Short mmCIF file of C-alpha atoms (C1' of nucleotides) in Angstrom, two decimals:
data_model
loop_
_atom_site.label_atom_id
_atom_site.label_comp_id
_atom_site.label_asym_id
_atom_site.label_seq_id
_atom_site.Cartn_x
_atom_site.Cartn_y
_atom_site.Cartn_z
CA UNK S 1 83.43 33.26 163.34
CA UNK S 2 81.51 31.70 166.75
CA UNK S 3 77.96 30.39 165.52
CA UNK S 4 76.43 32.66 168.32
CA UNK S 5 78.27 35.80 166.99
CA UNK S 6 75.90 36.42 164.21
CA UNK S 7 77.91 37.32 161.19
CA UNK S 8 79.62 40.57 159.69
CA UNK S 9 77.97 43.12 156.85
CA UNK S 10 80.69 42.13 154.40
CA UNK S 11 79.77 37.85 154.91
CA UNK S 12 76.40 39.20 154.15
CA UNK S 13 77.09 40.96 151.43
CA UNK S 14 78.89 38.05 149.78
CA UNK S 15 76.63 35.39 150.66
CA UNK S 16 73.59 37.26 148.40
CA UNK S 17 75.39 39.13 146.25
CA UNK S 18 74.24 42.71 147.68
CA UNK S 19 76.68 45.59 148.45
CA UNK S 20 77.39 46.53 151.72
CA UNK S 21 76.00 50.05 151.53
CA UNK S 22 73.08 48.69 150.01
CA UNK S 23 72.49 46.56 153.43
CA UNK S 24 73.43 49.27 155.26
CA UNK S 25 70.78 52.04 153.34
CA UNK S 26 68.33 48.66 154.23
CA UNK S 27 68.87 49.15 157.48
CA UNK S 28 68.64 52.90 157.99
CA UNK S 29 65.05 51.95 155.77
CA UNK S 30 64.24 49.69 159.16
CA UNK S 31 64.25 46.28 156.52
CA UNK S 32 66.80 44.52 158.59
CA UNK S 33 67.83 45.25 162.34
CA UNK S 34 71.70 44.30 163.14
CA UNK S 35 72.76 44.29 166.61
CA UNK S 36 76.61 45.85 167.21
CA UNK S 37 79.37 43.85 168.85
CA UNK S 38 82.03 45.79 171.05
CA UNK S 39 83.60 47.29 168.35
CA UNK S 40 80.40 48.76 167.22
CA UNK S 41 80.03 47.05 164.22
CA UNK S 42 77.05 45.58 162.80
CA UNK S 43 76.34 41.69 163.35
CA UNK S 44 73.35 39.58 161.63
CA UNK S 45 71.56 37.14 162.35
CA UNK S 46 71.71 34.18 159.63
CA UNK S 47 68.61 33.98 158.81
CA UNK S 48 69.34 37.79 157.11
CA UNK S 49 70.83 36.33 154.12
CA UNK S 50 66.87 34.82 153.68
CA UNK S 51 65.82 38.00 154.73
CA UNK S 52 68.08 40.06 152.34
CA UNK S 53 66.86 37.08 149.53
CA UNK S 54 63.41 38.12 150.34
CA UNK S 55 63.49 41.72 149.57
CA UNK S 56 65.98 41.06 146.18
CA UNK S 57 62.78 38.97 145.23
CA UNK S 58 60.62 41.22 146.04
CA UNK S 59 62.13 44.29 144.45
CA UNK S 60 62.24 41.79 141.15
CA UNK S 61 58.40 42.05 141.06
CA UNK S 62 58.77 45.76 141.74
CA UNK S 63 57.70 46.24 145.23
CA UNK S 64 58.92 49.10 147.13
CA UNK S 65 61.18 49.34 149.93
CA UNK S 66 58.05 50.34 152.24
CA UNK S 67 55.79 47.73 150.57
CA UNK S 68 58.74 45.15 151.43
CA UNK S 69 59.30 46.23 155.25
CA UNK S 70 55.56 45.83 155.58
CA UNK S 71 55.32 42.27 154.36
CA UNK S 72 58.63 41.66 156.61
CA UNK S 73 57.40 43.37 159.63
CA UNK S 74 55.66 39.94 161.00
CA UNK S 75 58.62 38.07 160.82
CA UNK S 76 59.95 37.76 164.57
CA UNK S 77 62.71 40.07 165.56
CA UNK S 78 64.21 38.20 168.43
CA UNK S 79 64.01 34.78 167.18
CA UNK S 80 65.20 32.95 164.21
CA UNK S 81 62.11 32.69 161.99
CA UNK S 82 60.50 29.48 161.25
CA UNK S 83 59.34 27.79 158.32
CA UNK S 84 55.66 28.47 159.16
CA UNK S 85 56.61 32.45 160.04
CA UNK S 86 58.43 32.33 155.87
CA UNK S 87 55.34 30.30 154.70
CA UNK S 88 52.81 33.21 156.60
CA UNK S 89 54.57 36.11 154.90
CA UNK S 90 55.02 34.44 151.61
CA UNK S 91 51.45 33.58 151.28
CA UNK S 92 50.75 37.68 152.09
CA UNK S 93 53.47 38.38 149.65
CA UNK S 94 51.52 35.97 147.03
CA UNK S 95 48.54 37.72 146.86
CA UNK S 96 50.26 40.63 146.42
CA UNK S 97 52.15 39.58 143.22
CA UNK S 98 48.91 37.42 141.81
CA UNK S 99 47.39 40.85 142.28
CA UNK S 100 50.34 42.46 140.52
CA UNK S 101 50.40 39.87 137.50
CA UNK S 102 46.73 39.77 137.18
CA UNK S 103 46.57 43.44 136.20
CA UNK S 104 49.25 43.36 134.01
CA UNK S 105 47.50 40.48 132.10
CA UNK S 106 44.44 42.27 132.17
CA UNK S 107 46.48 45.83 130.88
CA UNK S 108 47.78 43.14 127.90
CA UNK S 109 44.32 42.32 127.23
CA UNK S 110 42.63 45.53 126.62
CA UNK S 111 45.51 46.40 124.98
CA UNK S 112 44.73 43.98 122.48
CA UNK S 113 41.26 45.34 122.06
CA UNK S 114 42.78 48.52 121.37
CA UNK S 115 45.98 49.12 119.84
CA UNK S 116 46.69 45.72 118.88
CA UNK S 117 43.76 45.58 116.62
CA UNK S 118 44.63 48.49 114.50
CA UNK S 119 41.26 50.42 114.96
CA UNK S 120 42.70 53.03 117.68
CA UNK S 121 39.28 55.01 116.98
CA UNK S 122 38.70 53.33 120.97
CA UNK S 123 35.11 54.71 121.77
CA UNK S 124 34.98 51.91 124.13
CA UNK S 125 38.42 51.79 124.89
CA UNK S 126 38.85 49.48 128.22
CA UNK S 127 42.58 51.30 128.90
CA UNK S 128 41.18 54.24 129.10
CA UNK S 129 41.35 55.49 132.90
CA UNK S 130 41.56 52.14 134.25
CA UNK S 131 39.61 51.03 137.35
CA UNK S 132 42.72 49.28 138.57
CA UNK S 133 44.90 52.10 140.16
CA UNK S 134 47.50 49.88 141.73
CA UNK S 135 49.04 49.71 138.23
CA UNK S 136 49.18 53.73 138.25
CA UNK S 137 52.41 55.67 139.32
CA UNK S 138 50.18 58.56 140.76
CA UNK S 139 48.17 61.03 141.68
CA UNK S 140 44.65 62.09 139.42
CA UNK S 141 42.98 60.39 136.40
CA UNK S 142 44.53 59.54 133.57
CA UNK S 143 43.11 59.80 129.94
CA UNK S 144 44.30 57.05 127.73
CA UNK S 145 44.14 57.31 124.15
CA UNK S 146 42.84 60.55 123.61
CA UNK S 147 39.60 59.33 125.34
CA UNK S 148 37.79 61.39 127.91
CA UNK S 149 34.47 60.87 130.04
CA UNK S 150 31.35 62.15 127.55
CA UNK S 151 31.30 65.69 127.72
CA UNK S 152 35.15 66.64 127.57
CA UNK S 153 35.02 63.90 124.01
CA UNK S 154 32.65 67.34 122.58
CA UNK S 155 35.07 69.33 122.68
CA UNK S 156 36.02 68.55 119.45
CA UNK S 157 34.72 67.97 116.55
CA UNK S 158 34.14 64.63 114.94
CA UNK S 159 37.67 62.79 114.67
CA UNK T 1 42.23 76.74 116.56
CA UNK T 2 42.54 75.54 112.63
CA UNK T 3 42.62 71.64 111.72
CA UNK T 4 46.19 72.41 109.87
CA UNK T 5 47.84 74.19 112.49
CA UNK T 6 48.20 71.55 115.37
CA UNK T 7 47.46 71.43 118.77
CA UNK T 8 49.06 73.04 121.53
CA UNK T 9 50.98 71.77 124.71
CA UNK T 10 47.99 72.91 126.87
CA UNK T 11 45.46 71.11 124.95
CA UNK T 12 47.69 67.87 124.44
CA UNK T 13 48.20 68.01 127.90
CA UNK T 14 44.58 68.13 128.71
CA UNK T 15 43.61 65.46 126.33
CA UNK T 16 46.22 63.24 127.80
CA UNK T 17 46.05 64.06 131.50
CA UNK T 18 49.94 64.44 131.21
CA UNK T 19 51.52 67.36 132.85
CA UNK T 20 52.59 70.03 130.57
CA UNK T 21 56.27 69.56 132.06
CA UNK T 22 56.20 65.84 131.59
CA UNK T 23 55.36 66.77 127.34
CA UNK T 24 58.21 68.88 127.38
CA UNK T 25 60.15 66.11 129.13
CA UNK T 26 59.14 63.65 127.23
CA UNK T 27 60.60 65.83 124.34
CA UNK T 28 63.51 66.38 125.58
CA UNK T 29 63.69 62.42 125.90
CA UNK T 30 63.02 62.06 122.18
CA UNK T 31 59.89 60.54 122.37
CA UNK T 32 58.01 62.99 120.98
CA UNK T 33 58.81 65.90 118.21
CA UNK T 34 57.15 68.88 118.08
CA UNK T 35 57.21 71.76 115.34
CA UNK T 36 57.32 75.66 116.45
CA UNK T 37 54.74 78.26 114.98
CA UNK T 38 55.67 81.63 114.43
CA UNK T 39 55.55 82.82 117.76
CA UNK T 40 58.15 80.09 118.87
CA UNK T 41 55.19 77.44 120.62
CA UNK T 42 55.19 74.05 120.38
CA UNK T 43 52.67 73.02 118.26
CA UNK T 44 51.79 68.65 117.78
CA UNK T 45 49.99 66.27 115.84
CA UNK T 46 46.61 65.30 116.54
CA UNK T 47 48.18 61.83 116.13
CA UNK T 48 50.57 62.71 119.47
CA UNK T 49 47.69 62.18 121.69
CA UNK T 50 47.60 58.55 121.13
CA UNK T 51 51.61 59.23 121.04
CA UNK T 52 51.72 60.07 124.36
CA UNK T 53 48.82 57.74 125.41
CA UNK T 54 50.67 54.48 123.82
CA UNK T 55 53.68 55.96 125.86
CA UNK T 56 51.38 56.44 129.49
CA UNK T 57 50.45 52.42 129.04
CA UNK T 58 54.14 51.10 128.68
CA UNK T 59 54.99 52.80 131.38
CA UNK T 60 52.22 51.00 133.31
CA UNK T 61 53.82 48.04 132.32
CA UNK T 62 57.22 48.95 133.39
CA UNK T 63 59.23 50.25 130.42
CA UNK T 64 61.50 53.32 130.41
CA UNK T 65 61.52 55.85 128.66
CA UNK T 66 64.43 54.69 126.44
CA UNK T 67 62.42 51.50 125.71
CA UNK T 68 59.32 53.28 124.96
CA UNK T 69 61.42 55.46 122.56
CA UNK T 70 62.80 52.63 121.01
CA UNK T 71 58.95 51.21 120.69
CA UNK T 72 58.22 54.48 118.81
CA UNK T 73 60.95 55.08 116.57
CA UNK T 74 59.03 52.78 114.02
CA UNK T 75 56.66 55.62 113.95
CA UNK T 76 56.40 57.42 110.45
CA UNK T 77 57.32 61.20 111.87
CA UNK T 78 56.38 62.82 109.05
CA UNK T 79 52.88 61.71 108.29
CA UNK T 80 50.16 60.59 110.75
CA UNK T 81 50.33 57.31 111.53
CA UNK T 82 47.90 54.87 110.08
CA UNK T 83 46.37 52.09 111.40
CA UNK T 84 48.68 49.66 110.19
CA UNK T 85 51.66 51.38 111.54
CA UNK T 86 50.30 51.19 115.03
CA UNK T 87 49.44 47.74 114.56
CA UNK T 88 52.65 47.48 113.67
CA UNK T 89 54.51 48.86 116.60
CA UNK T 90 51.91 47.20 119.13
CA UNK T 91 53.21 44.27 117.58
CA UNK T 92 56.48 44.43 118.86
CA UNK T 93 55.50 46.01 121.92
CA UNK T 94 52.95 43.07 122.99
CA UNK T 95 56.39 40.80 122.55
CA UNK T 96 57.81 42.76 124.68
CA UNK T 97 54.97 42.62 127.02
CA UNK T 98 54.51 38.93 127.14
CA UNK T 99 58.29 38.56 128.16
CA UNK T 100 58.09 40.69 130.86
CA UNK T 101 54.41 38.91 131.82
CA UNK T 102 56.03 35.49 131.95
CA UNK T 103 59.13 36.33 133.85
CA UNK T 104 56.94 37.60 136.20
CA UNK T 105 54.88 34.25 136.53
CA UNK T 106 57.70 32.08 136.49
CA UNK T 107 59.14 34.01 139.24
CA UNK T 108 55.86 33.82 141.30
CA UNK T 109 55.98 29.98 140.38
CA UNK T 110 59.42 29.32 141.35
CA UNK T 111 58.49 31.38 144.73
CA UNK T 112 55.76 28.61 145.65
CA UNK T 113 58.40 26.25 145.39
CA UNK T 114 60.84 28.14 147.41
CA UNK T 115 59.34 30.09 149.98
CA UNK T 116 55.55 29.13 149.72
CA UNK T 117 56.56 25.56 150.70
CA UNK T 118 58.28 26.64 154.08
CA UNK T 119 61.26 24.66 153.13
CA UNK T 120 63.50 27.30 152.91
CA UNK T 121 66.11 25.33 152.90
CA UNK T 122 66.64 25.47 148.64
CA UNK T 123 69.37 23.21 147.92
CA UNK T 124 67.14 23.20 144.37
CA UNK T 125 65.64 26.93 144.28
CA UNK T 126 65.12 28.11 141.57
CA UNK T 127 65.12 31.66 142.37
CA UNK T 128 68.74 31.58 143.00
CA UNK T 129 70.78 33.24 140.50
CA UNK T 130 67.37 33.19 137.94
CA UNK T 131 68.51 32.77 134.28
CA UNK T 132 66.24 35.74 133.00
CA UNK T 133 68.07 38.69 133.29
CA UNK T 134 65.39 41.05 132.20
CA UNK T 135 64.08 40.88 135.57
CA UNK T 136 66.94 41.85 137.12
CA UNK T 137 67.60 45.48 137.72
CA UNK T 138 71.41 46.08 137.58
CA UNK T 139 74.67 44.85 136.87
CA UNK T 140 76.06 41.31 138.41
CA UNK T 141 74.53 38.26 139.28
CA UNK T 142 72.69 38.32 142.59
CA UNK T 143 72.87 35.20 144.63
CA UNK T 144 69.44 34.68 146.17
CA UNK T 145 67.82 32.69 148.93
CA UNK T 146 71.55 32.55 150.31
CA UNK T 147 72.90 30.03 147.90
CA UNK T 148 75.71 29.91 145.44
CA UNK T 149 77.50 28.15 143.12
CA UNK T 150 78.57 24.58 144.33
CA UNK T 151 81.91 25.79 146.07
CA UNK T 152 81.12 28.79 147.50
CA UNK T 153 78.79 27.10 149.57
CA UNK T 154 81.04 25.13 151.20
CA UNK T 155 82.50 27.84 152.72
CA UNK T 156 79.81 27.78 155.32
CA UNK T 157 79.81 24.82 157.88
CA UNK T 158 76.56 22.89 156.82
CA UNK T 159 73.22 25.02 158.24
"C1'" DT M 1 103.46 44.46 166.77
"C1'" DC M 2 102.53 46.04 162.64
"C1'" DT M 3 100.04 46.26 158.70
"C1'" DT M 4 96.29 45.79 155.91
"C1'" DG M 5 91.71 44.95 154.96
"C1'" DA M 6 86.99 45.56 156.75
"C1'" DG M 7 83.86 48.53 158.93
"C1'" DC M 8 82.10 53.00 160.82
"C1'" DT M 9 79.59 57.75 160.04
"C1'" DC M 10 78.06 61.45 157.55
"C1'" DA M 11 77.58 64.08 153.51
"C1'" DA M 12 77.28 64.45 148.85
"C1'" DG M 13 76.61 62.49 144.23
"C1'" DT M 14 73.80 59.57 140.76
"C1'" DT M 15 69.88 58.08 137.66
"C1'" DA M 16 65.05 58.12 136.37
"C1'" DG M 17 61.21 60.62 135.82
"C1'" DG M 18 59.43 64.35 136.55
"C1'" DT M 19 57.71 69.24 139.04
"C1'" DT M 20 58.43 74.01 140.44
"C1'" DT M 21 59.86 78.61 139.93
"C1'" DA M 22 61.05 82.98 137.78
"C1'" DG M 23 60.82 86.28 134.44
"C1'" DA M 24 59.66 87.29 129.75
"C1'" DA M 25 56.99 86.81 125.41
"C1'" DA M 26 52.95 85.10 122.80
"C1'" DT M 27 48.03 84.22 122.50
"C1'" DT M 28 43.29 84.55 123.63
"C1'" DA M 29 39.21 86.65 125.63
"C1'" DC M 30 36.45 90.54 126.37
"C1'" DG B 1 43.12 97.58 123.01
"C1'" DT B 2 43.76 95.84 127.22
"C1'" DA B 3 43.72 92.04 130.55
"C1'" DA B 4 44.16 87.40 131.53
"C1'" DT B 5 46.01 83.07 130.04
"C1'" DT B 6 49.41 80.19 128.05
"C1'" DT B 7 53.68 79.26 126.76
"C1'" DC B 8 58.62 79.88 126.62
"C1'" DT B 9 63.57 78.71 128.71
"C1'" DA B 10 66.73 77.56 132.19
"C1'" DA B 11 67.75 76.13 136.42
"C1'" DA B 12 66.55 74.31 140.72
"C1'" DC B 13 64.19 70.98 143.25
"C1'" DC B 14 61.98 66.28 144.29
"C1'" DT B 15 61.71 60.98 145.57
"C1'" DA B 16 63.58 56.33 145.38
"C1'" DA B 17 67.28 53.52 145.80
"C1'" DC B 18 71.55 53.43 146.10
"C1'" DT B 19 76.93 54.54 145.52
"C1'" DT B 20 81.05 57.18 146.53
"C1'" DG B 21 84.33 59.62 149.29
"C1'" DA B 22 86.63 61.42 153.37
"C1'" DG B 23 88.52 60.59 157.56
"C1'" DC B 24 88.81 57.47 161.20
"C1'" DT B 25 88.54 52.88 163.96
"C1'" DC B 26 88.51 47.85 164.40
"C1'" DA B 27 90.04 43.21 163.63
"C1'" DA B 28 92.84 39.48 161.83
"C1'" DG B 29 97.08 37.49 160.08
"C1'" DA B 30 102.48 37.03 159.70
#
DNA sequence: TCTTGAGCTCAAGTTAGGTTTAGAAATTAC
DNA sequence: GTAATTTCTAAACCTAACTTGAGCTCAAGA
């Protein structure tokens, strides 16, 4: 294996411990961008195996394949990256994951106001319909706790 | 709608701001057990509203549904639960909860030392191979950052 | 050279967590 | 008492993130 003939999907796949179709289905999701040698197959770049590290890491924290390729995406495609290219994306990908933790600490929180406190009656329940979205799945509102905003809590009677 | 009679799948669902279909799913997961009336409709607890809610915030948090089930099963099924049975169950749940909080922050911690520092290099990372599993998605060990146990990486001619 | 392992493509399958649809029956509203 | 909702079941469909399989080619070692 010549140093300036990049290395093979299967060296890759050893080196972090991925399977090869999983590098491949990162490819076809544009996280990673082999070249082809003669043969057509797919050669990488050494600096991949960081690459591929990066997105296992990120995936731990439960980013997304799109959230991933756009932290990646100002890493340089024709050069091997640097350490201050690693260090700019990291510190993007940071704030991500303080963001991340920090609502997840603040979900544990309330929770503790709520459940964890064994009154569950929750007029003022903080968990209910959270102001932080990122930590939602989806689409609309959502209730928590059988609480709802004034009007809909009328409904019905006394509890 | 009588206090004895329970509530149905519409109004738990509007309560909750669950899908109808995800109650049914949620039944057919087991997390949730519903009696029939005469006509053959589901009819639920009051006490199922905070049911599902308590299941809508562990998801937030990242738990399946076959965790969440296994939060629940503590649950008395034939009465409505009282305070101290939720207390109870948040209990274990909040254990739970500050395991998966702190693998998260160790991670981000071991990151600053890895990537944030633009060293890269990770003779020492920490990430590599992490010793908390819960993190971790699937099956094997995932080599990360590109390094491996002592003799594997001598395979490679020094980078 | 011959063989065997590694790689290729494309399509289909898998799991989690649901949603959608269709057609029929029950319930509620007027 | 009728009309409009809701609810029912079962099966199909959906996205994300991959894996598996079929059929074929490429590359490396004895």
């Amino acid at each position: 294996m010549p140093p300036s003939a990049g290395i093979s999907i299967g060296y890759l796949a050893e080196r972090t411990g991925l399977a090869v179709s999983a590098i491949r289905y990162y490819e076809a999701q544009g996280l990673v961008e082999p070249w082809r040698n003669a043969g057509g197959q797919r050669r990488f770049h050494r600096a991949d195996i960081r690459r591929m590290s990066f997105i296992m890491i990120a995936q731990q924290f439960g980013f997304s394949l799109p959230e991933i390729r756009g932290f990646l995406k100002d890493l340089p495609g024709g050069r091997t990256p640097t350490k201050e290219d690693w260090a700019r994306i990291s510190e993007g990908f940071r704030t991500h994951l303080d963001q991340r933790i920090e609502t997840l600490v603040k979900l544990r929180d309330n929770l503790d106001g709520c459940i964890g406190c064994g009154c569950l009656s929750l007029p003022n329940c903080k968990l209910y319909n959270p102001e932080d979205r990122a930590a939602q799945k989806g689409q609309g509102p959502r209730y928590l706790m059988g609480d709802r905003p004034e009007t809909a809590a009328a409904a019905e009677n006394g509890h």
